[in-house]
Each structure stands twice: as C-alpha cells, then as structure tokens.
Amino acid sequence: MQNQNQLWNKHHSEGNVRKYSLESTEFVKTVLNVVDRNSKILELGCGAGNDSFAFAKAGHNVTATDFSDVAIQQNSEIYKDTKNLFFEVLDLSSDFDLPDNSFDVVYARLSLHYFIDSVTRNIFDEIHRVLKPNGKVCFMCKSVDDSIYGVGDEIEKDMFDRDGHVRHFFSEVYVEDLLKDKFKIETMKSDTDLLYNRESSFIQVIAESIK
Ligand SMILES: C[S@@+](CC[C@H](N)C(=O)[O-])C[C@H]1O[C@@H](n2cnc3c(N)ncnc32)[C@H](O)[C@@H]1O
C-alpha cells in the first residue's frame, strides 16, 4: 500500500484540497446550528482548515488537526491572525495526545474513512475519551452507495485501494455498530452531493457521547 502520509502531503503541496475548500461547507453550517456558544471544538483531518475557520469566526475555540505537516504549516500561516484557532499535527491511526474529557465537539468531515475496522474502532474510542460527557461527535464519511465503492483492490470488508488511495466506505449499520454503547445518535443522514467536484454518496452523523 502506498504511504498515505506522503500521498496527502503531495495533495496538500499541489493545492488539490484547498482549491475545493475556499468556503465553509454545508456540513459545518449544519453543525454550527447545533453546538453551544463558545464551544471547545476539535477538528480531525482538517485539510485546508476552512471549516475550522468557520467555527472560529463563530466564536468557538478550535483545535484543528491533520496528519499532513504540509497542510498544518500552510494553515498556520494563512490563519495566523485568527486568535482562537490552533493547528496541530495529529495522526488518526494512533492514540490522540490529548487529555480526557476536554472537548465539547469533535468534528470530522471526510477524514474517518481511511482506516481498517480495528483502527476505526480505536478512533471512535479516542473521540469518546476526549469528549466531555454529552459532547457531540459530528462526522461525514463516504458511504457504500458511492459510485467508486468496490473499485480497486479489496483490503477488508467495504475498504478498497484505488490507485494507492485507500477508502473505507461506511453503511448506516456499520455506524450504529461503531457508536453503540458509547454514543447516542441524534441524526444520521445518507445523501448524495458534489464533493471535491465529484458526485459522491455519504453518511452524515451527529451523536452525543454517553459517559
Ligand atoms: C478529503 S480530505 C478532507 C479535508 C477536510 N476535512 C474537508 O472536508 O475538506 C481528507 C483529509 O484527511 C487527512 N488525513 C488522511 N489520513 C489521515 C490520518 N491518518 N490522520 C489525520 N488526518 C488524515 C488528509 O491529510 C486530508 O486533509
């Protein structure tokens, strides 16, 4: 399998994420409607930082993370004057170097669908650990209805390597199983829209941590 960190650093160096991330997304607008004022928000896989900037502009205190040091460096420079927005390198495939019960919201748009099942389950354990009681996880992942589902070499159930780019496609049944006992699902929506200029199918979830 191709080294995913190198692959994403290359995408970020070439501006392949930022060119589709010039504005805040529909998902961040939805989430902004359901979070309390002055929340402490952690973004995972922030890419160009546009959604984190939207949270910061709305007055929240935001830690925006990505495993690409290229993306984090670019964002730190671009958003250096935004006082309540902090960028940090964080690799989702390892435990998070963050304290327990420290965030009101964990937000992840199109960044949790790159991992085998055991790593995905650890990510949700870590999200649960860093969320305060009744904190919210808000995430969006490619779904099994996506047109590129099944294209490439199968790595695991619902996970494929397509020309070096790996994706784990989520189903609603899989989400329910991932979240059971730790989170209460508030909303779960399967939909199709233009993402990165390509018609894509995805699942969008907002859930509350149970502690
Ligand atoms: C499709 S982009 C989404 C970026 C942004 N959240 C958005 O919605 O536009 C996926 C992001 O996940 C990051 N990513 C991929 N694997 C990761 C990992 N293991 N740990 C942290 N971030 C990762 C990539 O660097 C990239 O910025």
GROMACS .gro file of C-alpha atoms and ligand atoms in nm:
model
  238
    1MET     CA    1   0.000   0.000   0.000
    2GLN     CA    2   0.128   0.348  -0.084
    3ASN     CA    3   0.241   0.563   0.212
    4GLN     CA    4  -0.074   0.766   0.285
    5ASN     CA    5   0.109   1.049   0.461
    6GLN     CA    6   0.329   1.108   0.155
    7LEU     CA    7   0.025   1.087  -0.070
    8TRP     CA    8  -0.165   1.351   0.128
    9ASN     CA    9   0.138   1.575   0.171
   10LYS     CA   10   0.169   1.573  -0.208
   11HIS     CA   11  -0.202   1.662  -0.247
   12HIS     CA   12  -0.164   1.949   0.000
   13SER     CA   13   0.161   2.073  -0.162
   14GLU     CA   14  -0.014   2.082  -0.500
   15GLY     CA   15  -0.321   2.260  -0.356
   16ASN     CA   16  -0.553   1.974  -0.454
   17VAL     CA   17  -0.759   2.005  -0.134
   18ARG     CA   18  -0.752   2.384  -0.091
   19LYS     CA   19  -0.884   2.454  -0.442
   20TYR     CA   20  -1.214   2.283  -0.344
   21SER     CA   21  -1.214   2.431   0.008
   22LEU     CA   22  -1.244   2.803  -0.049
   23GLU     CA   23  -1.566   2.838   0.152
   24SER     CA   24  -1.723   2.682   0.459
   25THR     CA   25  -1.913   2.360   0.380
   26GLU     CA   26  -2.281   2.273   0.416
   27PHE     CA   27  -2.188   2.030   0.695
   28VAL     CA   28  -2.018   2.295   0.909
   29LYS     CA   29  -2.325   2.517   0.864
   30THR     CA   30  -2.545   2.231   0.992
   31VAL     CA   31  -2.315   2.169   1.289
   32LEU     CA   32  -2.294   2.541   1.376
   33ASN     CA   33  -2.672   2.527   1.432
   34VAL     CA   34  -2.649   2.255   1.698
   35VAL     CA   35  -2.342   2.349   1.906
   36ASP     CA   36  -2.349   2.566   2.216
   37ARG     CA   37  -2.188   2.913   2.217
   38ASN     CA   38  -1.814   2.928   2.294
   39SER     CA   39  -1.763   2.553   2.247
   40LYS     CA   40  -1.423   2.387   2.253
   41ILE     CA   41  -1.400   2.212   1.918
   42LEU     CA   42  -1.153   1.954   1.787
   43GLU     CA   43  -1.139   1.902   1.410
   44LEU     CA   44  -0.984   1.577   1.280
   45GLY     CA   45  -0.838   1.575   0.929
   46CYS     CA   46  -0.899   1.947   0.879
   47GLY     CA   47  -0.745   1.968   0.530
   48ALA     CA   48  -0.737   2.333   0.423
   49GLY     CA   49  -0.884   2.448   0.756
   50ASN     CA   50  -1.188   2.620   0.602
   51ASP     CA   51  -1.442   2.459   0.835
   52SER     CA   52  -1.225   2.520   1.141
   53PHE     CA   53  -1.205   2.884   1.038
   54ALA     CA   54  -1.588   2.893   1.019
   55PHE     CA   55  -1.610   2.758   1.376
   56ALA     CA   56  -1.350   3.011   1.496
   57LYS     CA   57  -1.527   3.300   1.321
   58ALA     CA   58  -1.846   3.198   1.506
   59GLY     CA   59  -1.659   3.245   1.836
   60HIS     CA   60  -1.565   2.885   1.920
   61ASN     CA   61  -1.222   2.780   2.044
   62VAL     CA   62  -1.083   2.546   1.780
   63THR     CA   63  -0.801   2.292   1.768
   64ALA     CA   64  -0.768   2.186   1.404
   65THR     CA   65  -0.560   1.877   1.329
   66ASP     CA   66  -0.436   1.676   1.033
   67PHE     CA   67  -0.154   1.424   0.986
   68SER     CA   68  -0.016   1.629   0.697
   69ASP     CA   69   0.252   1.862   0.829
   70VAL     CA   70   0.230   2.042   0.493
   71ALA     CA   71  -0.140   2.123   0.548
   72ILE     CA   72  -0.077   2.226   0.909
   73GLN     CA   73   0.209   2.458   0.811
   74GLN     CA   74   0.007   2.618   0.531
   75ASN     CA   75  -0.297   2.668   0.757
   76SER     CA   76  -0.090   2.808   1.045
   77GLU     CA   77   0.042   3.076   0.810
   78ILE     CA   78  -0.291   3.153   0.638
   79TYR     CA   79  -0.488   3.177   0.964
   80LYS     CA   80  -0.212   3.324   1.185
   81ASP     CA   81  -0.427   3.625   1.277
   82THR     CA   82  -0.723   3.416   1.399
   83LYS     CA   83  -0.660   3.402   1.772
   84ASN     CA   84  -0.900   3.122   1.871
   85LEU     CA   85  -0.782   2.877   1.600
   86PHE     CA   86  -0.485   2.646   1.666
   87PHE     CA   87  -0.335   2.395   1.422
   88GLU     CA   88  -0.161   2.074   1.530
   89VAL     CA   89  -0.033   1.758   1.363
   90LEU     CA   90  -0.237   1.454   1.475
   91ASP     CA   91  -0.231   1.112   1.308
   92LEU     CA   92  -0.564   0.937   1.347
   93SER     CA   93  -0.407   0.593   1.321
   94SER     CA   94  -0.253   0.633   1.671
   95ASP     CA   95  -0.397   0.730   2.009
   96PHE     CA   96  -0.455   1.106   2.037
   97ASP     CA   97  -0.209   1.300   2.252
   98LEU     CA   98  -0.497   1.495   2.410
   99PRO     CA   99  -0.649   1.491   2.761
  100ASP     CA  100  -0.968   1.307   2.858
  101ASN     CA  101  -1.299   1.499   2.866
  102SER     CA  102  -1.151   1.810   2.705
  103PHE     CA  103  -1.375   1.896   2.406
  104ASP     CA  104  -1.742   1.985   2.361
  105VAL     CA  105  -1.740   1.885   1.994
  106VAL     CA  106  -1.530   1.660   1.770
  107TYR     CA  107  -1.581   1.737   1.400
  108ALA     CA  108  -1.452   1.523   1.113
  109ARG     CA  109  -1.557   1.576   0.753
  110LEU     CA  110  -1.435   1.311   0.507
  111SER     CA  111  -1.140   1.212   0.724
  112LEU     CA  112  -1.251   0.899   0.915
  113HIS     CA  113  -1.295   0.671   0.614
  114TYR     CA  114  -0.931   0.575   0.556
  115PHE     CA  115  -0.877   0.304   0.816
  116ILE     CA  116  -0.925  -0.068   0.867
  117ASP     CA  117  -1.200  -0.168   1.108
  118SER     CA  118  -0.977  -0.212   1.417
  119VAL     CA  119  -0.818   0.133   1.369
  120THR     CA  120  -1.159   0.292   1.301
  121ARG     CA  121  -1.289   0.147   1.629
  122ASN     CA  122  -0.988   0.286   1.815
  123ILE     CA  123  -1.052   0.630   1.661
  124PHE     CA  124  -1.409   0.627   1.796
  125ASP     CA  125  -1.278   0.514   2.139
  126GLU     CA  126  -1.037   0.808   2.132
  127ILE     CA  127  -1.310   1.051   2.023
  128HIS     CA  128  -1.525   0.927   2.311
  129ARG     CA  129  -1.233   0.963   2.556
  130VAL     CA  130  -1.154   1.326   2.464
  131LEU     CA  131  -1.520   1.437   2.453
  132LYS     CA  132  -1.681   1.579   2.765
  133PRO     CA  133  -1.995   1.398   2.889
  134ASN     CA  134  -2.277   1.483   2.645
  135GLY     CA  135  -2.022   1.624   2.399
  136LYS     CA  136  -2.100   1.580   2.031
  137VAL     CA  137  -1.921   1.394   1.754
  138CYS     CA  138  -2.014   1.523   1.409
  139PHE     CA  139  -1.875   1.333   1.112
  140MET     CA  140  -1.927   1.263   0.747
  141CYS     CA  141  -1.787   0.961   0.561
  142LYS     CA  142  -1.817   0.818   0.211
  143SER     CA  143  -2.089   0.554   0.202
  144VAL     CA  144  -2.130   0.211   0.047
  145ASP     CA  145  -2.363   0.377  -0.209
  146ASP     CA  146  -2.076   0.582  -0.356
  147SER     CA  147  -2.004   0.520  -0.725
  148ILE     CA  148  -1.640   0.423  -0.657
  149TYR     CA  149  -1.739   0.163  -0.394
  150GLY     CA  150  -1.579  -0.167  -0.495
  151VAL     CA  151  -1.327  -0.011  -0.736
  152GLY     CA  152  -0.966  -0.122  -0.680
  153ASP     CA  153  -0.813  -0.393  -0.464
  154GLU     CA  154  -1.019  -0.504  -0.164
  155ILE     CA  155  -0.827  -0.453   0.163
  156GLU     CA  156  -1.105  -0.552   0.402
  157LYS     CA  157  -1.486  -0.556   0.404
  158ASP     CA  158  -1.604  -0.227   0.240
  159MET     CA  159  -1.244  -0.100   0.208
  160PHE     CA  160  -1.055  -0.063  -0.121
  161ASP     CA  161  -0.719   0.063  -0.251
  162ARG     CA  162  -0.786   0.256  -0.571
  163ASP     CA  163  -0.456   0.356  -0.734
  164GLY     CA  164  -0.287   0.399  -0.396
  165HIS     CA  165  -0.574   0.593  -0.238
  166VAL     CA  166  -0.749   0.385   0.032
  167ARG     CA  167  -1.110   0.432   0.143
  168HIS     CA  168  -1.334   0.253   0.391
  169PHE     CA  169  -1.697   0.306   0.286
  170PHE     CA  170  -1.947   0.328   0.575
  171SER     CA  171  -2.300   0.186   0.594
  172GLU     CA  172  -2.563   0.300   0.844
  173VAL     CA  173  -2.547  -0.046   1.007
  174TYR     CA  174  -2.170  -0.006   1.047
  175VAL     CA  175  -2.213   0.341   1.203
  176GLU     CA  176  -2.469   0.205   1.450
  177ASP     CA  177  -2.230  -0.072   1.549
  178LEU     CA  178  -1.931   0.166   1.583
  179LEU     CA  179  -2.124   0.403   1.809
  180LYS     CA  180  -2.321   0.155   2.019
  181ASP     CA  181  -2.284   0.179   2.399
  182LYS     CA  182  -2.074   0.500   2.376
  183PHE     CA  183  -2.282   0.744   2.175
  184LYS     CA  184  -2.648   0.825   2.123
  185ILE     CA  185  -2.717   0.903   1.757
  186GLU     CA  186  -2.909   1.231   1.724
  187THR     CA  187  -2.920   1.246   1.344
  188MET     CA  188  -2.794   1.015   1.071
  189LYS     CA  189  -2.848   1.105   0.707
  190SER     CA  190  -2.744   0.926   0.387
  191ASP     CA  191  -2.718   1.162   0.092
  192THR     CA  192  -2.551   1.240  -0.239
  193ASP     CA  193  -2.386   1.569  -0.337
  194LEU     CA  194  -2.093   1.719  -0.525
  195LEU     CA  195  -1.783   1.673  -0.307
  196TYR     CA  196  -1.447   1.776  -0.447
  197ASN     CA  197  -1.624   1.825  -0.782
  198ARG     CA  198  -1.743   1.464  -0.797
  199GLU     CA  199  -2.093   1.329  -0.731
  200SER     CA  200  -2.045   1.139  -0.403
  201SER     CA  201  -2.261   0.943  -0.162
  202PHE     CA  202  -2.201   0.985   0.206
  203ILE     CA  203  -2.338   0.937   0.558
  204GLN     CA  204  -2.357   1.236   0.790
  205VAL     CA  205  -2.389   1.177   1.165
  206ILE     CA  206  -2.432   1.384   1.479
  207ALA     CA  207  -2.415   1.185   1.803
  208GLU     CA  208  -2.383   1.260   2.173
  209SER     CA  209  -2.126   1.091   2.397
  210ILE     CA  210  -2.265   0.883   2.682
  211LYS     CA  211  -2.045   0.874   2.994
  212LIG     C1  212  -1.075   1.452   0.177
  212LIG     S1  213  -0.969   1.546   0.283
  212LIG     C2  214  -1.091   1.629   0.383
  212LIG     C3  215  -1.038   1.761   0.435
  212LIG     C4  216  -1.144   1.847   0.505
  212LIG     N1  217  -1.190   1.786   0.627
  212LIG     C5  218  -1.260   1.872   0.412
  212LIG     O1  219  -1.372   1.830   0.442
  212LIG     O2  220  -1.239   1.937   0.306
  212LIG     C6  221  -0.906   1.425   0.396
  212LIG     C7  222  -0.809   1.482   0.499
  212LIG     O3  223  -0.776   1.379   0.592
  212LIG     C8  224  -0.638   1.387   0.619
  212LIG     N2  225  -0.597   1.254   0.664
  212LIG     C9  226  -0.585   1.138   0.593
  212LIG     N3  227  -0.537   1.041   0.670
  212LIG    C10  228  -0.517   1.092   0.794
  212LIG    C11  229  -0.466   1.039   0.917
  212LIG     N4  230  -0.419   0.915   0.928
  212LIG     N5  231  -0.463   1.121   1.025
  212LIG    C12  232  -0.505   1.251   1.016
  212LIG     N6  233  -0.550   1.307   0.901
  212LIG    C13  234  -0.557   1.228   0.793
  212LIG    C14  235  -0.575   1.432   0.488
  212LIG     O4  236  -0.448   1.491   0.504
  212LIG    C15  237  -0.680   1.530   0.436
  212LIG     O5  238  -0.651   1.661   0.481
   0.00000   0.00000   0.00000
